[in-house]
Amino acid sequence: MASSPSPLDLAPVVPVVVVNDASDAVPLARALVAGGLPAIEVTLRTPVALDAIRAIAAEVPEAVVGAGTVITPGQVKESVAAGARFLVSPGWTDVLLEAMRASGVPFLPGVSTTSEVVALLERGVTEMKFFPAEAAGGTAYLKSLAGPLPQARFCPTGGIGPGNAPDYLALPNVGCVGGTWMLPAEAIAARDWGRVEALAREAAGLSALRPQV
């Protein structure tokens, strides 16, 4: 199997999805893909998360489904076995990092400090999740990292919405942002996939803001 592309390069926004009902996974993924957001992070926060990843991988081939909130080597194995094509963690340890590296799929280990970024660069990792983005310093922090550590690229997640996403995407060291604003709780509860698709399309339009490299 060919290796998956980095989630940093697929779309300006990676939807961060919490699935509470496995039957919602496929129509939700189809709505996001139709709106132009093919990279979908399903967080391992609910008992049906792996079932959701499995269903999306099997029934929505145009989606690039990944697993989020990955914090143990066991979750790495379970996620990849379910069909996850990338992995995202809120933080990292050497044990978790080695498990993600051995998985064979792209991964974004979470960082929130300069020392963590330097430690990952030391280990040959240049693509990372910046979390929790707003609480950890936001765009000002990331901008200050671009000078001394230009080789690091980030997917900021945490506190990002349509109002501040453009500011993040304008930074040269940001490949994409993660967010949930295209997945309003009331739309999911009502299974209003048309609204999800429309919000996804608006988010996908932010691609014009990304610096050309």
PDB file of C-alpha atoms in Angstrom:
ATOM      1  CA  MET A   1       0.000   0.000   0.000  1.00  0.00           C
ATOM      2  CA  ALA A   2       1.342   3.429  -0.910  1.00  0.00           C
ATOM      3  CA  SER A   3       2.011   5.676   2.032  1.00  0.00           C
ATOM      4  CA  SER A   4      -0.644   8.245   2.810  1.00  0.00           C
ATOM      5  CA  PRO A   5       0.056  11.920   2.178  1.00  0.00           C
ATOM      6  CA  SER A   6       0.693  14.096   5.206  1.00  0.00           C
ATOM      7  CA  PRO A   7      -2.514  15.492   6.709  1.00  0.00           C
ATOM      8  CA  LEU A   8      -0.758  18.864   6.626  1.00  0.00           C
ATOM      9  CA  ASP A   9      -0.979  18.852   2.840  1.00  0.00           C
ATOM     10  CA  LEU A  10      -4.498  17.566   2.179  1.00  0.00           C
ATOM     11  CA  ALA A  11      -6.689  20.543   3.125  1.00  0.00           C
ATOM     12  CA  PRO A  12      -6.478  23.780   5.096  1.00  0.00           C
ATOM     13  CA  VAL A  13      -8.699  22.361   7.818  1.00  0.00           C
ATOM     14  CA  VAL A  14      -8.797  18.909   9.399  1.00  0.00           C
ATOM     15  CA  PRO A  15     -12.194  18.321  11.021  1.00  0.00           C
ATOM     16  CA  VAL A  16     -11.812  16.901  14.534  1.00  0.00           C
ATOM     17  CA  VAL A  17     -14.722  14.498  14.863  1.00  0.00           C
ATOM     18  CA  VAL A  18     -16.169  12.955  18.014  1.00  0.00           C
ATOM     19  CA  VAL A  19     -18.531  10.149  16.967  1.00  0.00           C
ATOM     20  CA  ASN A  20     -21.110   9.074  19.542  1.00  0.00           C
ATOM     21  CA  ASP A  21     -23.240   6.989  17.180  1.00  0.00           C
ATOM     22  CA  ALA A  22     -21.387   4.735  14.753  1.00  0.00           C
ATOM     23  CA  SER A  23     -24.218   5.008  12.232  1.00  0.00           C
ATOM     24  CA  ASP A  24     -23.391   8.710  11.808  1.00  0.00           C
ATOM     25  CA  ALA A  25     -19.801   8.052  10.722  1.00  0.00           C
ATOM     26  CA  VAL A  26     -20.309   7.362   7.022  1.00  0.00           C
ATOM     27  CA  PRO A  27     -22.834  10.133   6.189  1.00  0.00           C
ATOM     28  CA  LEU A  28     -20.781  12.580   8.231  1.00  0.00           C
ATOM     29  CA  ALA A  29     -17.591  11.669   6.382  1.00  0.00           C
ATOM     30  CA  ARG A  30     -19.361  11.898   3.025  1.00  0.00           C
ATOM     31  CA  ALA A  31     -20.601  15.394   3.881  1.00  0.00           C
ATOM     32  CA  LEU A  32     -17.114  16.553   4.876  1.00  0.00           C
ATOM     33  CA  VAL A  33     -15.538  15.106   1.731  1.00  0.00           C
ATOM     34  CA  ALA A  34     -18.250  16.631  -0.470  1.00  0.00           C
ATOM     35  CA  GLY A  35     -17.458  19.981   1.135  1.00  0.00           C
ATOM     36  CA  GLY A  36     -13.780  19.646   0.263  1.00  0.00           C
ATOM     37  CA  LEU A  37     -12.293  18.364   3.531  1.00  0.00           C
ATOM     38  CA  PRO A  38     -10.961  14.860   2.822  1.00  0.00           C
ATOM     39  CA  ALA A  39      -8.705  14.513   5.892  1.00  0.00           C
ATOM     40  CA  ILE A  40     -10.907  13.527   8.834  1.00  0.00           C
ATOM     41  CA  GLU A  41      -9.586  13.011  12.363  1.00  0.00           C
ATOM     42  CA  VAL A  42     -11.831  10.718  14.415  1.00  0.00           C
ATOM     43  CA  THR A  43     -10.878  11.082  18.062  1.00  0.00           C
ATOM     44  CA  LEU A  44     -10.589   8.023  20.271  1.00  0.00           C
ATOM     45  CA  ARG A  45     -12.800   9.606  22.908  1.00  0.00           C
ATOM     46  CA  THR A  46     -15.863   7.394  22.541  1.00  0.00           C
ATOM     47  CA  PRO A  47     -16.437   3.623  22.619  1.00  0.00           C
ATOM     48  CA  VAL A  48     -17.481   3.614  18.942  1.00  0.00           C
ATOM     49  CA  ALA A  49     -14.498   5.561  17.589  1.00  0.00           C
ATOM     50  CA  LEU A  50     -12.708   2.537  16.119  1.00  0.00           C
ATOM     51  CA  ASP A  51     -15.958   1.313  14.570  1.00  0.00           C
ATOM     52  CA  ALA A  52     -16.390   4.758  13.015  1.00  0.00           C
ATOM     53  CA  ILE A  53     -12.870   4.688  11.560  1.00  0.00           C
ATOM     54  CA  ARG A  54     -13.485   1.182  10.230  1.00  0.00           C
ATOM     55  CA  ALA A  55     -16.747   2.216   8.561  1.00  0.00           C
ATOM     56  CA  ILE A  56     -15.314   5.366   6.977  1.00  0.00           C
ATOM     57  CA  ALA A  57     -12.261   3.501   5.691  1.00  0.00           C
ATOM     58  CA  ALA A  58     -14.470   0.833   4.127  1.00  0.00           C
ATOM     59  CA  GLU A  59     -17.300   2.947   2.735  1.00  0.00           C
ATOM     60  CA  VAL A  60     -15.839   6.392   1.998  1.00  0.00           C
ATOM     61  CA  PRO A  61     -12.668   5.647   0.015  1.00  0.00           C
ATOM     62  CA  GLU A  62     -12.217   9.268  -1.000  1.00  0.00           C
ATOM     63  CA  ALA A  63     -11.778  10.219   2.672  1.00  0.00           C
ATOM     64  CA  VAL A  64      -8.392  10.061   4.379  1.00  0.00           C
ATOM     65  CA  VAL A  65      -9.486   9.013   7.834  1.00  0.00           C
ATOM     66  CA  GLY A  66      -7.166   9.308  10.799  1.00  0.00           C
ATOM     67  CA  ALA A  67      -7.275   8.630  14.516  1.00  0.00           C
ATOM     68  CA  GLY A  68      -6.910  11.404  17.080  1.00  0.00           C
ATOM     69  CA  THR A  69      -6.302  11.462  20.833  1.00  0.00           C
ATOM     70  CA  VAL A  70      -3.907   8.547  20.368  1.00  0.00           C
ATOM     71  CA  ILE A  71      -1.976   8.184  23.635  1.00  0.00           C
ATOM     72  CA  THR A  72      -0.847   4.528  23.859  1.00  0.00           C
ATOM     73  CA  PRO A  73       0.983   2.058  21.597  1.00  0.00           C
ATOM     74  CA  GLY A  74      -2.087  -0.176  21.824  1.00  0.00           C
ATOM     75  CA  GLN A  75      -4.263   2.567  20.368  1.00  0.00           C
ATOM     76  CA  VAL A  76      -1.747   3.018  17.564  1.00  0.00           C
ATOM     77  CA  LYS A  77      -2.115  -0.644  16.571  1.00  0.00           C
ATOM     78  CA  GLU A  78      -5.898  -0.668  16.938  1.00  0.00           C
ATOM     79  CA  SER A  79      -6.298   2.512  14.897  1.00  0.00           C
ATOM     80  CA  VAL A  80      -4.148   1.338  12.000  1.00  0.00           C
ATOM     81  CA  ALA A  81      -5.877  -2.064  12.039  1.00  0.00           C
ATOM     82  CA  ALA A  82      -9.216  -0.246  11.798  1.00  0.00           C
ATOM     83  CA  GLY A  83      -8.037   1.640   8.717  1.00  0.00           C
ATOM     84  CA  ALA A  84      -6.618   4.889  10.072  1.00  0.00           C
ATOM     85  CA  ARG A  85      -4.288   6.493   7.527  1.00  0.00           C
ATOM     86  CA  PHE A  86      -2.748   9.005   9.917  1.00  0.00           C
ATOM     87  CA  LEU A  87      -2.388   9.397  13.680  1.00  0.00           C
ATOM     88  CA  VAL A  88      -2.639  12.456  15.918  1.00  0.00           C
ATOM     89  CA  SER A  89      -1.677  12.666  19.577  1.00  0.00           C
ATOM     90  CA  PRO A  90      -2.223  15.493  22.087  1.00  0.00           C
ATOM     91  CA  GLY A  91       1.337  14.998  23.373  1.00  0.00           C
ATOM     92  CA  TRP A  92       4.142  12.490  23.054  1.00  0.00           C
ATOM     93  CA  THR A  93       6.626  10.271  24.845  1.00  0.00           C
ATOM     94  CA  ASP A  94       9.451   8.254  23.337  1.00  0.00           C
ATOM     95  CA  VAL A  95       7.402   5.071  23.724  1.00  0.00           C
ATOM     96  CA  LEU A  96       4.400   6.548  21.912  1.00  0.00           C
ATOM     97  CA  LEU A  97       6.596   8.170  19.282  1.00  0.00           C
ATOM     98  CA  GLU A  98       8.294   4.894  18.417  1.00  0.00           C
ATOM     99  CA  ALA A  99       4.937   3.132  18.154  1.00  0.00           C
ATOM    100  CA  MET A 100       3.634   5.805  15.790  1.00  0.00           C
ATOM    101  CA  ARG A 101       6.818   5.702  13.740  1.00  0.00           C
ATOM    102  CA  ALA A 102       6.589   1.898  13.472  1.00  0.00           C
ATOM    103  CA  SER A 103       2.955   2.094  12.344  1.00  0.00           C
ATOM    104  CA  GLY A 104       3.941   3.043   8.800  1.00  0.00           C
ATOM    105  CA  VAL A 105       1.390   5.871   8.538  1.00  0.00           C
ATOM    106  CA  PRO A 106       1.955   9.635   8.896  1.00  0.00           C
ATOM    107  CA  PHE A 107       1.620  10.975  12.419  1.00  0.00           C
ATOM    108  CA  LEU A 108       1.400  14.318  14.190  1.00  0.00           C
ATOM    109  CA  PRO A 109       2.717  14.206  17.765  1.00  0.00           C
ATOM    110  CA  GLY A 110       1.407  17.001  19.951  1.00  0.00           C
ATOM    111  CA  VAL A 111       3.625  19.794  21.296  1.00  0.00           C
ATOM    112  CA  SER A 112       3.044  22.965  23.272  1.00  0.00           C
ATOM    113  CA  THR A 113       6.588  24.123  24.148  1.00  0.00           C
ATOM    114  CA  THR A 114       9.764  24.997  22.297  1.00  0.00           C
ATOM    115  CA  SER A 115      11.664  22.235  24.083  1.00  0.00           C
ATOM    116  CA  GLU A 116       9.186  19.630  22.842  1.00  0.00           C
ATOM    117  CA  VAL A 117       9.588  20.908  19.289  1.00  0.00           C
ATOM    118  CA  VAL A 118      13.381  20.754  19.530  1.00  0.00           C
ATOM    119  CA  ALA A 119      13.198  17.241  21.004  1.00  0.00           C
ATOM    120  CA  LEU A 120      11.093  16.039  18.072  1.00  0.00           C
ATOM    121  CA  LEU A 121      13.382  17.694  15.533  1.00  0.00           C
ATOM    122  CA  GLU A 122      16.263  15.900  17.254  1.00  0.00           C
ATOM    123  CA  ARG A 123      14.386  12.640  16.575  1.00  0.00           C
ATOM    124  CA  GLY A 124      13.821  13.454  12.909  1.00  0.00           C
ATOM    125  CA  VAL A 125      10.181  14.540  13.217  1.00  0.00           C
ATOM    126  CA  THR A 126       9.289  17.814  11.498  1.00  0.00           C
ATOM    127  CA  GLU A 127       5.463  17.695  11.385  1.00  0.00           C
ATOM    128  CA  MET A 128       3.582  18.225  14.643  1.00  0.00           C
ATOM    129  CA  LYS A 129       0.271  19.119  16.222  1.00  0.00           C
ATOM    130  CA  PHE A 130       0.363  22.356  18.255  1.00  0.00           C
ATOM    131  CA  PHE A 131      -2.054  21.809  21.128  1.00  0.00           C
ATOM    132  CA  PRO A 132      -3.860  23.405  22.861  1.00  0.00           C
ATOM    133  CA  ALA A 133      -3.197  26.138  20.335  1.00  0.00           C
ATOM    134  CA  GLU A 134      -4.947  29.159  21.803  1.00  0.00           C
ATOM    135  CA  ALA A 135      -4.114  28.312  25.421  1.00  0.00           C
ATOM    136  CA  ALA A 136      -0.467  27.620  24.555  1.00  0.00           C
ATOM    137  CA  GLY A 137       0.197  30.996  22.949  1.00  0.00           C
ATOM    138  CA  GLY A 138      -1.678  31.002  19.663  1.00  0.00           C
ATOM    139  CA  THR A 139      -0.404  32.653  16.525  1.00  0.00           C
ATOM    140  CA  ALA A 140       2.097  34.837  18.400  1.00  0.00           C
ATOM    141  CA  TYR A 141       3.826  31.759  19.791  1.00  0.00           C
ATOM    142  CA  LEU A 142       3.938  29.965  16.446  1.00  0.00           C
ATOM    143  CA  LYS A 143       5.216  33.084  14.717  1.00  0.00           C
ATOM    144  CA  SER A 144       8.065  33.298  17.234  1.00  0.00           C
ATOM    145  CA  LEU A 145       9.024  29.669  16.506  1.00  0.00           C
ATOM    146  CA  ALA A 146       9.294  30.193  12.750  1.00  0.00           C
ATOM    147  CA  GLY A 147      12.576  32.098  13.007  1.00  0.00           C
ATOM    148  CA  PRO A 148      14.756  29.717  15.033  1.00  0.00           C
ATOM    149  CA  LEU A 149      12.936  26.523  14.006  1.00  0.00           C
ATOM    150  CA  PRO A 150      11.809  27.000  10.387  1.00  0.00           C
ATOM    151  CA  GLN A 151      11.945  23.269   9.651  1.00  0.00           C
ATOM    152  CA  ALA A 152       9.029  22.531  12.004  1.00  0.00           C
ATOM    153  CA  ARG A 153       5.521  22.513  10.508  1.00  0.00           C
ATOM    154  CA  PHE A 154       2.362  22.518  12.559  1.00  0.00           C
ATOM    155  CA  CYS A 155      -1.327  21.681  12.650  1.00  0.00           C
ATOM    156  CA  PRO A 156      -2.626  23.941  15.442  1.00  0.00           C
ATOM    157  CA  THR A 157      -5.711  22.590  17.217  1.00  0.00           C
ATOM    158  CA  GLY A 158      -7.631  23.824  20.227  1.00  0.00           C
ATOM    159  CA  GLY A 159      -9.719  26.975  20.345  1.00  0.00           C
ATOM    160  CA  ILE A 160      -9.618  27.541  16.595  1.00  0.00           C
ATOM    161  CA  GLY A 161     -12.697  28.626  14.650  1.00  0.00           C
ATOM    162  CA  PRO A 162     -13.617  30.541  11.509  1.00  0.00           C
ATOM    163  CA  GLY A 163     -12.677  33.831  13.178  1.00  0.00           C
ATOM    164  CA  ASN A 164      -9.038  33.034  13.902  1.00  0.00           C
ATOM    165  CA  ALA A 165      -8.288  30.180  11.471  1.00  0.00           C
ATOM    166  CA  PRO A 166      -7.173  32.651   8.757  1.00  0.00           C
ATOM    167  CA  ASP A 167      -4.563  34.117  11.121  1.00  0.00           C
ATOM    168  CA  TYR A 168      -3.071  30.671  11.735  1.00  0.00           C
ATOM    169  CA  LEU A 169      -3.151  29.659   8.072  1.00  0.00           C
ATOM    170  CA  ALA A 170      -1.283  32.819   7.080  1.00  0.00           C
ATOM    171  CA  LEU A 171       1.773  31.658   9.063  1.00  0.00           C
ATOM    172  CA  PRO A 172       4.555  30.021   7.024  1.00  0.00           C
ATOM    173  CA  ASN A 173       4.998  27.163   9.505  1.00  0.00           C
ATOM    174  CA  VAL A 174       1.317  26.162   9.588  1.00  0.00           C
ATOM    175  CA  GLY A 175       0.176  23.540   7.087  1.00  0.00           C
ATOM    176  CA  CYS A 176      -3.397  23.229   8.292  1.00  0.00           C
ATOM    177  CA  VAL A 177      -5.546  23.742  11.380  1.00  0.00           C
ATOM    178  CA  GLY A 178      -7.768  21.327  13.257  1.00  0.00           C
ATOM    179  CA  GLY A 179     -11.238  22.311  14.362  1.00  0.00           C
ATOM    180  CA  THR A 180     -14.814  21.357  15.060  1.00  0.00           C
ATOM    181  CA  TRP A 181     -16.738  24.423  13.929  1.00  0.00           C
ATOM    182  CA  MET A 182     -18.041  22.713  10.784  1.00  0.00           C
ATOM    183  CA  LEU A 183     -19.618  20.072  13.054  1.00  0.00           C
ATOM    184  CA  PRO A 184     -22.165  21.929  15.196  1.00  0.00           C
ATOM    185  CA  ALA A 185     -23.742  19.666  17.810  1.00  0.00           C
ATOM    186  CA  GLU A 186     -27.265  20.525  16.762  1.00  0.00           C
ATOM    187  CA  ALA A 187     -26.558  19.654  13.121  1.00  0.00           C
ATOM    188  CA  ILE A 188     -25.100  16.278  14.131  1.00  0.00           C
ATOM    189  CA  ALA A 189     -28.047  15.585  16.434  1.00  0.00           C
ATOM    190  CA  ALA A 190     -30.471  16.428  13.613  1.00  0.00           C
ATOM    191  CA  ARG A 191     -28.336  14.541  11.067  1.00  0.00           C
ATOM    192  CA  ASP A 192     -28.341  17.693   8.958  1.00  0.00           C
ATOM    193  CA  TRP A 193     -25.537  16.574   6.669  1.00  0.00           C
ATOM    194  CA  GLY A 194     -26.319  19.342   4.192  1.00  0.00           C
ATOM    195  CA  ARG A 195     -25.384  21.935   6.779  1.00  0.00           C
ATOM    196  CA  VAL A 196     -22.183  20.067   7.613  1.00  0.00           C
ATOM    197  CA  GLU A 197     -21.276  19.992   3.928  1.00  0.00           C
ATOM    198  CA  ALA A 198     -21.943  23.724   3.548  1.00  0.00           C
ATOM    199  CA  LEU A 199     -19.790  24.571   6.578  1.00  0.00           C
ATOM    200  CA  ALA A 200     -17.067  22.237   5.314  1.00  0.00           C
ATOM    201  CA  ARG A 201     -17.093  24.000   1.952  1.00  0.00           C
ATOM    202  CA  GLU A 202     -16.607  27.363   3.661  1.00  0.00           C
ATOM    203  CA  ALA A 203     -13.694  25.938   5.649  1.00  0.00           C
ATOM    204  CA  ALA A 204     -12.133  24.416   2.533  1.00  0.00           C
ATOM    205  CA  GLY A 205     -12.188  27.863   0.952  1.00  0.00           C
ATOM    206  CA  LEU A 206      -9.567  28.956   3.465  1.00  0.00           C
ATOM    207  CA  SER A 207      -6.956  27.180   1.292  1.00  0.00           C
ATOM    208  CA  ALA A 208      -6.389  30.445  -0.568  1.00  0.00           C
ATOM    209  CA  LEU A 209      -4.916  31.880   2.640  1.00  0.00           C
ATOM    210  CA  ARG A 210      -2.090  29.375   2.916  1.00  0.00           C
ATOM    211  CA  PRO A 211       1.334  30.698   1.909  1.00  0.00           C
ATOM    212  CA  GLN A 212       2.582  29.303  -1.371  1.00  0.00           C
ATOM    213  CA  VAL A 213       5.714  27.219  -0.936  1.00  0.00           C
TER     214      VAL A 213
END
